[in-house]
PDB file of C-alpha atoms and ligand atoms in Angstrom:
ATOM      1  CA  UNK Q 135       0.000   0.000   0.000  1.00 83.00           C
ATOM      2  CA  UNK Q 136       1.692   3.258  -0.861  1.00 87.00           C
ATOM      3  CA  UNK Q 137       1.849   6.380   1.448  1.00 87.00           C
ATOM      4  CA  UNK Q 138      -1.298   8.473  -0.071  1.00 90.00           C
ATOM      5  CA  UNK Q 139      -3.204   4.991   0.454  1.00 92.00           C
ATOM      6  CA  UNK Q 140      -1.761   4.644   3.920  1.00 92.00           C
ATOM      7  CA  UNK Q 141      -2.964   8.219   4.964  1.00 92.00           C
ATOM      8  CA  UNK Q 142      -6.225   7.546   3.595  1.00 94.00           C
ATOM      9  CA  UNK Q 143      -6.564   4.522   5.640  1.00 96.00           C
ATOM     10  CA  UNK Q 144      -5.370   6.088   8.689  1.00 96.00           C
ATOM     11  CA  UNK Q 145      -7.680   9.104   8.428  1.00 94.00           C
ATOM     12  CA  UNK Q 146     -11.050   6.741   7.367  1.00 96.00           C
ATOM     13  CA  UNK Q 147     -10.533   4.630  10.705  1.00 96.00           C
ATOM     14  CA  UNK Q 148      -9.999   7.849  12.553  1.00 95.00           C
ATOM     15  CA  UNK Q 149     -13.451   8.985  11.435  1.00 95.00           C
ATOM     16  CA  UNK Q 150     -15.110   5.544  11.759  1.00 95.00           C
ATOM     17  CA  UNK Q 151     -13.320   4.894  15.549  1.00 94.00           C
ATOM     18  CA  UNK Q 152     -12.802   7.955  17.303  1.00 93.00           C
ATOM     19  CA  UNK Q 153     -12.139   6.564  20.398  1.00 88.00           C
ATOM     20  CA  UNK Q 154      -9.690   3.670  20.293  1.00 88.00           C
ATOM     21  CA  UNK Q 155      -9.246   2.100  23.253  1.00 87.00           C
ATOM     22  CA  UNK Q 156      -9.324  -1.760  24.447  1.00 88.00           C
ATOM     23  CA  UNK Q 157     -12.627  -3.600  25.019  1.00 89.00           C
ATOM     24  CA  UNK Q 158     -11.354  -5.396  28.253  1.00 94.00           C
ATOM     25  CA  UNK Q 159     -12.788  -3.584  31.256  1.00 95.00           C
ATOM     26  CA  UNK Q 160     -10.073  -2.240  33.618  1.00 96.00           C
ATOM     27  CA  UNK Q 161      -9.333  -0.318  36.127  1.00 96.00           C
ATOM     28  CA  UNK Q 162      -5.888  -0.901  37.513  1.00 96.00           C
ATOM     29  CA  UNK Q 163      -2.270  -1.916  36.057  1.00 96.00           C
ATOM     30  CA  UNK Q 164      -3.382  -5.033  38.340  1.00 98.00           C
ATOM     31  CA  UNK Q 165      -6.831  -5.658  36.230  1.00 98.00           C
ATOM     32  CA  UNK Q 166      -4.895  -5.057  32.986  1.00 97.00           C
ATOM     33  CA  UNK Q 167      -2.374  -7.610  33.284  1.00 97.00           C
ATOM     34  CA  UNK Q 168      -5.184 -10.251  34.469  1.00 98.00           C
ATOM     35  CA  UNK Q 169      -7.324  -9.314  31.776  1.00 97.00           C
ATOM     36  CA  UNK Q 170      -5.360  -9.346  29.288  1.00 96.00           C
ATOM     37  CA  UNK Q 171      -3.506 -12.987  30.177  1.00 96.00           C
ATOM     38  CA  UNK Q 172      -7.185 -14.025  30.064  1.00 96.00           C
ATOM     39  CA  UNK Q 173      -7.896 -12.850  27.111  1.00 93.00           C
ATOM     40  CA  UNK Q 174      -5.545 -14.990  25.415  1.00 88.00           C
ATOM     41  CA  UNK Q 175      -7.363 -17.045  22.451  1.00 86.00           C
ATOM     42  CA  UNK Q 176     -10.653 -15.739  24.082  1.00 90.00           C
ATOM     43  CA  UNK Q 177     -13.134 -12.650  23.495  1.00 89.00           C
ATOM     44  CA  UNK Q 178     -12.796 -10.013  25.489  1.00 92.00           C
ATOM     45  CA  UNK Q 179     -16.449 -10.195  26.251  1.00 93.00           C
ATOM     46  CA  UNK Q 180     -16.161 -13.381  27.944  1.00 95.00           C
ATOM     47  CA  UNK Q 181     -13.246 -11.506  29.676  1.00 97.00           C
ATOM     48  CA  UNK Q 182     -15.445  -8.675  31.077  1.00 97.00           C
ATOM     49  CA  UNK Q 183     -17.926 -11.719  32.055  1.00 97.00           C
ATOM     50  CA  UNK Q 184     -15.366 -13.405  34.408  1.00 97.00           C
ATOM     51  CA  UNK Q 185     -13.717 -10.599  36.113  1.00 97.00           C
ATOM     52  CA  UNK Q 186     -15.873  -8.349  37.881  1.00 97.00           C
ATOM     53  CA  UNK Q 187     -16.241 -12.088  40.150  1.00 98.00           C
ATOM     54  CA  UNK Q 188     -12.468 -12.239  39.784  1.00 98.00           C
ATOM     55  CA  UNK Q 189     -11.361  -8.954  40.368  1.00 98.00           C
ATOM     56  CA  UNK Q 190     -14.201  -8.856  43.411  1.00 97.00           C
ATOM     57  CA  UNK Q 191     -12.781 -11.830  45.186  1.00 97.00           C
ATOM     58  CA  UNK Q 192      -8.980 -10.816  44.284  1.00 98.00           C
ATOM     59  CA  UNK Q 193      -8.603  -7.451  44.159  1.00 96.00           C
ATOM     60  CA  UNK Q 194      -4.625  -7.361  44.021  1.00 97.00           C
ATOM     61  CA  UNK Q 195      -1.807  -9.661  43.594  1.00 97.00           C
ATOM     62  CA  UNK Q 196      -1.699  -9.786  47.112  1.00 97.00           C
ATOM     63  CA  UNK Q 197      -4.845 -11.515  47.677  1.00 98.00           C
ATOM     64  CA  UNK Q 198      -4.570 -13.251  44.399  1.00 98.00           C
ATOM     65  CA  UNK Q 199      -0.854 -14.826  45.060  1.00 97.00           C
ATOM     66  CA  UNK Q 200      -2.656 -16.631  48.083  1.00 97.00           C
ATOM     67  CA  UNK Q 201      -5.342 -18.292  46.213  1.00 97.00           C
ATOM     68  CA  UNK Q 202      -6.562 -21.441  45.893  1.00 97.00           C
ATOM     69  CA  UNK Q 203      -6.133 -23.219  42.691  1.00 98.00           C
ATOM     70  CA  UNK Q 204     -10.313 -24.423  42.718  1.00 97.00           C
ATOM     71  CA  UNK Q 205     -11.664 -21.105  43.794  1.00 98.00           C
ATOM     72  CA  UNK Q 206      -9.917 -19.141  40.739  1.00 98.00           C
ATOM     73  CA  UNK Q 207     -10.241 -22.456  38.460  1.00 98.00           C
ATOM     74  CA  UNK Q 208     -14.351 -21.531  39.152  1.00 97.00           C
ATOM     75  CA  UNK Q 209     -14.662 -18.661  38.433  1.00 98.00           C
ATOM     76  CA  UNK Q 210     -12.432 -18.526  35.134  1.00 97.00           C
ATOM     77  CA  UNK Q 211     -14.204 -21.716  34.063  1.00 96.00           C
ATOM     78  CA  UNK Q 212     -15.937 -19.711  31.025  1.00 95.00           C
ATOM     79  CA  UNK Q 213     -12.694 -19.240  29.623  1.00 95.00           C
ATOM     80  CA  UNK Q 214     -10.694 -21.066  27.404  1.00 92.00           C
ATOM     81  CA  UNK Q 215      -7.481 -23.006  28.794  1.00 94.00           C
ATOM     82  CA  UNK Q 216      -9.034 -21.693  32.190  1.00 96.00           C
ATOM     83  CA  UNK Q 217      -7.091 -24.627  34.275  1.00 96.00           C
ATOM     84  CA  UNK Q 218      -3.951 -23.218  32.478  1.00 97.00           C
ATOM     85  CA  UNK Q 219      -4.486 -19.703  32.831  1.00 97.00           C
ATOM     86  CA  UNK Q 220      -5.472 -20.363  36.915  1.00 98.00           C
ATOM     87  CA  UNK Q 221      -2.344 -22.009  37.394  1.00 98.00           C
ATOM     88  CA  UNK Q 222      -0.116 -18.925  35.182  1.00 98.00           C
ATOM     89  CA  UNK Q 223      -2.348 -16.044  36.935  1.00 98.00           C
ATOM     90  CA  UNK Q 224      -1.855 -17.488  40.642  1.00 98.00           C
ATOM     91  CA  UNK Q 225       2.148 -18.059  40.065  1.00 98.00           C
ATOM     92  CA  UNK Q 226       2.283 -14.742  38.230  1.00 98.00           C
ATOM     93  CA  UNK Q 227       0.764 -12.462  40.896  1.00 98.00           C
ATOM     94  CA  UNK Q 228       3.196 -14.338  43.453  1.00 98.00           C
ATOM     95  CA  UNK Q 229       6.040 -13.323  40.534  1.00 97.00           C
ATOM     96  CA  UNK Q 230       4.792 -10.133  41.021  1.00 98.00           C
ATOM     97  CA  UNK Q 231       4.910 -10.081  44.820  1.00 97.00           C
ATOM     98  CA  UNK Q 232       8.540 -11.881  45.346  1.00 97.00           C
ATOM     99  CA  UNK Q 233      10.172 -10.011  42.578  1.00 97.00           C
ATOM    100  CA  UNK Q 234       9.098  -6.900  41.585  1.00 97.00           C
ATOM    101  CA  UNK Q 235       7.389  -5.402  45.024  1.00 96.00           C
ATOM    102  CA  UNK Q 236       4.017  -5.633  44.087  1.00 95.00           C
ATOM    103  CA  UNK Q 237       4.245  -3.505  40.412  1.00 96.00           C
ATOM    104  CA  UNK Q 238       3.931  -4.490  37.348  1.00 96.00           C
ATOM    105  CA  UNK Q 239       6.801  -4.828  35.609  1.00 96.00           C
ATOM    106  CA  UNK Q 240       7.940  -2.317  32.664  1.00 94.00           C
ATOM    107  CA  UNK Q 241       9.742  -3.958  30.117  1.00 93.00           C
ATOM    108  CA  UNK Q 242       9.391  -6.443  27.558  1.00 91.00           C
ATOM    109  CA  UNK Q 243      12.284  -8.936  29.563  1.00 94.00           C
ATOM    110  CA  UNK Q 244      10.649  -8.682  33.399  1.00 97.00           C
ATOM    111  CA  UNK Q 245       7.226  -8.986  31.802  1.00 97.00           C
ATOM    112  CA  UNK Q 246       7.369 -12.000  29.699  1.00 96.00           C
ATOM    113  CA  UNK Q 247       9.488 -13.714  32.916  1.00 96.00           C
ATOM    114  CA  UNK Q 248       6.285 -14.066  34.512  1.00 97.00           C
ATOM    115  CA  UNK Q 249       4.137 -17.583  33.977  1.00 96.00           C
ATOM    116  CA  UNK Q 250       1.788 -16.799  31.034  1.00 93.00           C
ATOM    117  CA  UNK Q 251       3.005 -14.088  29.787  1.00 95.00           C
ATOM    118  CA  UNK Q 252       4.193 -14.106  26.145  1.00 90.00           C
ATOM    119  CA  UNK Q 253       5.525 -11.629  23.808  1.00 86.00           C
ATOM    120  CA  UNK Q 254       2.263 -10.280  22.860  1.00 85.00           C
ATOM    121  CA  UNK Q 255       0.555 -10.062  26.363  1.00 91.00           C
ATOM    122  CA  UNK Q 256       3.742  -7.959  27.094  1.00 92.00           C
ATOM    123  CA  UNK Q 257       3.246  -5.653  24.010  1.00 87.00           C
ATOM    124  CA  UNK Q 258      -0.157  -5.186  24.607  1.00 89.00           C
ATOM    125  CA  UNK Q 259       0.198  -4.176  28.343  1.00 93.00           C
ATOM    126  CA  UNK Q 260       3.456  -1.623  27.115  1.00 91.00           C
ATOM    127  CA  UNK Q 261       1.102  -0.128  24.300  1.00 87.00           C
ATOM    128  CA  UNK Q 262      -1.806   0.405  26.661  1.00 89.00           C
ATOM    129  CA  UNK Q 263       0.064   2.166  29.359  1.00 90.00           C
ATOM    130  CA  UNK Q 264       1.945   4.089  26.254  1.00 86.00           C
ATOM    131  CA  UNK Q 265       5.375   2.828  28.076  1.00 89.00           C
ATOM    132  CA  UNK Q 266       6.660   1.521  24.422  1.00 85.00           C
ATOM    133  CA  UNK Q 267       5.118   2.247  21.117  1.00 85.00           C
ATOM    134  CA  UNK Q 268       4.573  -1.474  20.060  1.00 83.00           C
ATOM    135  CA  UNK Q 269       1.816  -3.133  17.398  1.00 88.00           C
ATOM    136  CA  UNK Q 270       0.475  -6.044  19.017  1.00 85.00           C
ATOM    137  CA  UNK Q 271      -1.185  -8.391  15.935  1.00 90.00           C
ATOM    138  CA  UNK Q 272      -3.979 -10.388  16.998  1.00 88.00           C
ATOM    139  CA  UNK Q 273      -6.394 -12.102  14.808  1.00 91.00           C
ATOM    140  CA  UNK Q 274      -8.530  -9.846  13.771  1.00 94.00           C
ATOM    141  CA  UNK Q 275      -4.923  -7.246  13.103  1.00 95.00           C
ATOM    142  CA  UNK Q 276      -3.354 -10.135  11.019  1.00 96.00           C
ATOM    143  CA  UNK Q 277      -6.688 -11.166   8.805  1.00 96.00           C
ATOM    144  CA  UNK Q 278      -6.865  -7.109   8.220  1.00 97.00           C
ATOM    145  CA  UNK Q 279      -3.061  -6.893   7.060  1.00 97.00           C
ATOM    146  CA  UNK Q 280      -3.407  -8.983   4.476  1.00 97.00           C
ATOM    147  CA  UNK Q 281      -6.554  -8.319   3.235  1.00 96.00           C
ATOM    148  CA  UNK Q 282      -5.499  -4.453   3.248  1.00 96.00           C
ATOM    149  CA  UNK Q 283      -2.178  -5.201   1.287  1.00 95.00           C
ATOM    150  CA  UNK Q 284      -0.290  -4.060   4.104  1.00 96.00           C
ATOM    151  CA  UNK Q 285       1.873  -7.395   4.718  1.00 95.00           C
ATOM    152  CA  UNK Q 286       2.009 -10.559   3.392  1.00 95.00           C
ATOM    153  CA  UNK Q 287       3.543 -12.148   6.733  1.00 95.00           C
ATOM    154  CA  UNK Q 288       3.374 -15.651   7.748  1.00 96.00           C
ATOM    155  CA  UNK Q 289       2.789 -15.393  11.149  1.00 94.00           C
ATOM    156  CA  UNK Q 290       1.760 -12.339  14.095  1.00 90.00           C
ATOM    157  CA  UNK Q 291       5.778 -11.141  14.309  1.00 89.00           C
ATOM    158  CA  UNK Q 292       6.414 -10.877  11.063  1.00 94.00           C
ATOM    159  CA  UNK Q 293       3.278  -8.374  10.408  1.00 96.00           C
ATOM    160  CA  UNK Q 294       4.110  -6.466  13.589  1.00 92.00           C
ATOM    161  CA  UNK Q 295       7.424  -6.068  11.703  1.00 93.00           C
ATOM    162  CA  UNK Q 296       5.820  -5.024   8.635  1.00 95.00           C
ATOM    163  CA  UNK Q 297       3.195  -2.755   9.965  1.00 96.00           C
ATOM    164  CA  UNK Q 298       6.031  -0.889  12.249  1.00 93.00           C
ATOM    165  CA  UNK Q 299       7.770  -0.351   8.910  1.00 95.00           C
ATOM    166  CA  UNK Q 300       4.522   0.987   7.567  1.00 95.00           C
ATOM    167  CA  UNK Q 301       3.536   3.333   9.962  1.00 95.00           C
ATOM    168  CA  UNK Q 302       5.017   5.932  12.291  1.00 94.00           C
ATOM    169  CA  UNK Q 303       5.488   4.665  15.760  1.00 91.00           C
ATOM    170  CA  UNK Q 304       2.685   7.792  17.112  1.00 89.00           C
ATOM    171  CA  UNK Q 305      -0.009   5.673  15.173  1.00 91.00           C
ATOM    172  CA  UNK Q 306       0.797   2.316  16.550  1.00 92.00           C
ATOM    173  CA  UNK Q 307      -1.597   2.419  19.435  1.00 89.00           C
ATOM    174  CA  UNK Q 308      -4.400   4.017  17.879  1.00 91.00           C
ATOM    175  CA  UNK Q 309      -4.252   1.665  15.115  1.00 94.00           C
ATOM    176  CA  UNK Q 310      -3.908  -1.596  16.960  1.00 92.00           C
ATOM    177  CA  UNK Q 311      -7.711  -0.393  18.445  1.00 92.00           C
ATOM    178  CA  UNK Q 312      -9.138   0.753  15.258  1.00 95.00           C
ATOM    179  CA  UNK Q 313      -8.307  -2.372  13.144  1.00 96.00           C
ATOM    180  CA  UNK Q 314      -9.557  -4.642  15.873  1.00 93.00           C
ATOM    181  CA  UNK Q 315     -12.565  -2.486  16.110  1.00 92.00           C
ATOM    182  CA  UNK Q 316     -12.914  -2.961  12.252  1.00 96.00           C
ATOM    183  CA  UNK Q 317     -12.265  -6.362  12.061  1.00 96.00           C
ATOM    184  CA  UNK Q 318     -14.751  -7.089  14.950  1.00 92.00           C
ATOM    185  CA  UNK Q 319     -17.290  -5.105  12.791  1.00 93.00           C
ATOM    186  CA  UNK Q 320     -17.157  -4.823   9.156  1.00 96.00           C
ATOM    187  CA  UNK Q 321     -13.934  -6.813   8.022  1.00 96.00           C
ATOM    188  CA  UNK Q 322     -15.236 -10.386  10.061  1.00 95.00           C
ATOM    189  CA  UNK Q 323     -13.048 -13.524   9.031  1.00 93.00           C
ATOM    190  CA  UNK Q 324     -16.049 -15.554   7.243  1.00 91.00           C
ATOM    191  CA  UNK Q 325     -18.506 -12.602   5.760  1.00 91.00           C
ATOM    192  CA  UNK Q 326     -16.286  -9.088   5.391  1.00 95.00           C
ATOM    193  CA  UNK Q 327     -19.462  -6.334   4.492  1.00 95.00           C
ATOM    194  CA  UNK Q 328     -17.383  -5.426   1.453  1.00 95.00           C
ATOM    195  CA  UNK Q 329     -20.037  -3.445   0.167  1.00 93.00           C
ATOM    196  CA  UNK Q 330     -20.510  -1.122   3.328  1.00 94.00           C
ATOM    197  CA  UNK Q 331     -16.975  -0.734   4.140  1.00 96.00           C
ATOM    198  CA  UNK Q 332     -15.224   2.545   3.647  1.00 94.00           C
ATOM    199  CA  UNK Q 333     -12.024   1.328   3.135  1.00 96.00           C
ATOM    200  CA  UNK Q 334     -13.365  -0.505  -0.128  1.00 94.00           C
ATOM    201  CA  UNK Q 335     -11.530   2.379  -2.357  1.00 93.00           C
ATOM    202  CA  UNK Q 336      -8.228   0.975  -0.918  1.00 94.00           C
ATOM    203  CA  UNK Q 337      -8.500  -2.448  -0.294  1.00 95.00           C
ATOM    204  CA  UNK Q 338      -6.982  -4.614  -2.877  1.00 94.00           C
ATOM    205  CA  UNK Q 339      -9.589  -7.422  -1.646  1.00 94.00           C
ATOM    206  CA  UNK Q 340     -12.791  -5.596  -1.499  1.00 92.00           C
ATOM    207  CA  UNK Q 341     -15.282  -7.769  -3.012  1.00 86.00           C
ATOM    208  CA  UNK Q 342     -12.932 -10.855  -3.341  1.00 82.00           C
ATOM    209  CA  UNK Q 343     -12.288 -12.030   0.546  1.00 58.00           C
ATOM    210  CA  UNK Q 344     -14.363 -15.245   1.323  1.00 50.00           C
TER     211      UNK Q 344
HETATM  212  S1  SF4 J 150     -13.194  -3.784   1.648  1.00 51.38           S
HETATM  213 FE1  SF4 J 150     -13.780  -5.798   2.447  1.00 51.38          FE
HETATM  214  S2  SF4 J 150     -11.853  -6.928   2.675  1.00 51.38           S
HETATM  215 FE2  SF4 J 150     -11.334  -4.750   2.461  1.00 51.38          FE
HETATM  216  S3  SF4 J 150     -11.205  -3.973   4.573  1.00 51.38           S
HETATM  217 FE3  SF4 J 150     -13.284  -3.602   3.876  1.00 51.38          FE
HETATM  218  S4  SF4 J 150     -14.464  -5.392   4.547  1.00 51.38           S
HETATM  219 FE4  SF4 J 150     -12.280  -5.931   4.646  1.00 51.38          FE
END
């Protein structure tokens, strides 16, 4: 996609999005970090479903580092991998207690030392507390990538690396939110509403996308 595409794009999601911000409902750096390990190959909504329980039973990593396996395994049972992710968000808040005093951690390294916590949790927590300008690609980010012409990657890195090339780093955030939003809404993975779409003028797949 060439620059006067790229600005187009930039300025139509601007219009259709104007607030870009993540669907998981948070309130904390504690909440954030939960929710978003949770939100691993899961909806947010189903997210927001679990924790107000969650975050009303454990309302730091203090009370959540002394948990009991069963109790959190309960109420996370919506989610997917929820025996996993019971196991990682006990051991992490504990992480959190014994090594860094209580605070999440701000870097990339510290972060994805804790149990659960891969390369893309850790962008996603930097981006949203606008500590590092980073381009997490989810689902929704990669199908959109593609379909846009804006990287013909083989897996999540390798279109982070491309869209970071593609973009200035001041639009990372704000485009993370607005192509999720779009993908969630127009662009879906089975039945993209082509026709109603107003990025139709530069997508190289409008009309064509199964
Ligand atoms: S035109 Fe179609 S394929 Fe392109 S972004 Fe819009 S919905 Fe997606």
């Amino acid at each position: 996609m060439g620059p006067q595409k790229k600005k187009t794009l930039i300025s139509a999601l601007a219009a259709l999005y104007p607030e870009p911000r993540s669907e998981l409902n948070f309130a904390n750096h504690y909440q954030l970090l939960i929710s978003v390990m949770l939100s691993a190959q899961c909806t947010d909504k189903k997210v927001n479903q679990v924790t107000p329980e969650l975050f009303g039973s454990y309302s730091s990593f203090v009370t959540l580092s002394q948990a009991k396996l069963k109790d959190v395994e309960r109420i996370i049972r919506p989610i997917n991998y929820f025996k996993t992710k019971s196991k990682n968000l006990i051991a992490t808040a504990k992480g959190v207690m014994e090594r860094f005093g209580g605070e999440v951690p701000e870097t990339q390294e510290e972060l994805t030392s804790l149990p659960g916590v891969g390369n893309k949790t850790a962008n996603v927590i930097l981006s949203e507390r606008g500590i590092v300008p980073a381009f997490p690609v989810d689902t929704h980010i990669f199908r959109l990538s593609h379909r846009l012409g804006l990287s013909e990657g083989k897996n999540p890195d390798a279109v982070e690396k491309d869209l970071r090339k593609a973009f200035p780093s001041s639009e990372w955030r704000n485009l993370h939110h607005r192509l999720i939003f779009h993908g969630r809404r127009v662009c879906k993975a089975r039945s993209p509403e082509c026709s109603v779409c107003s990025l139709r003028k530069i997508c190289p797949s409008a009309g064509k996308s199964a």
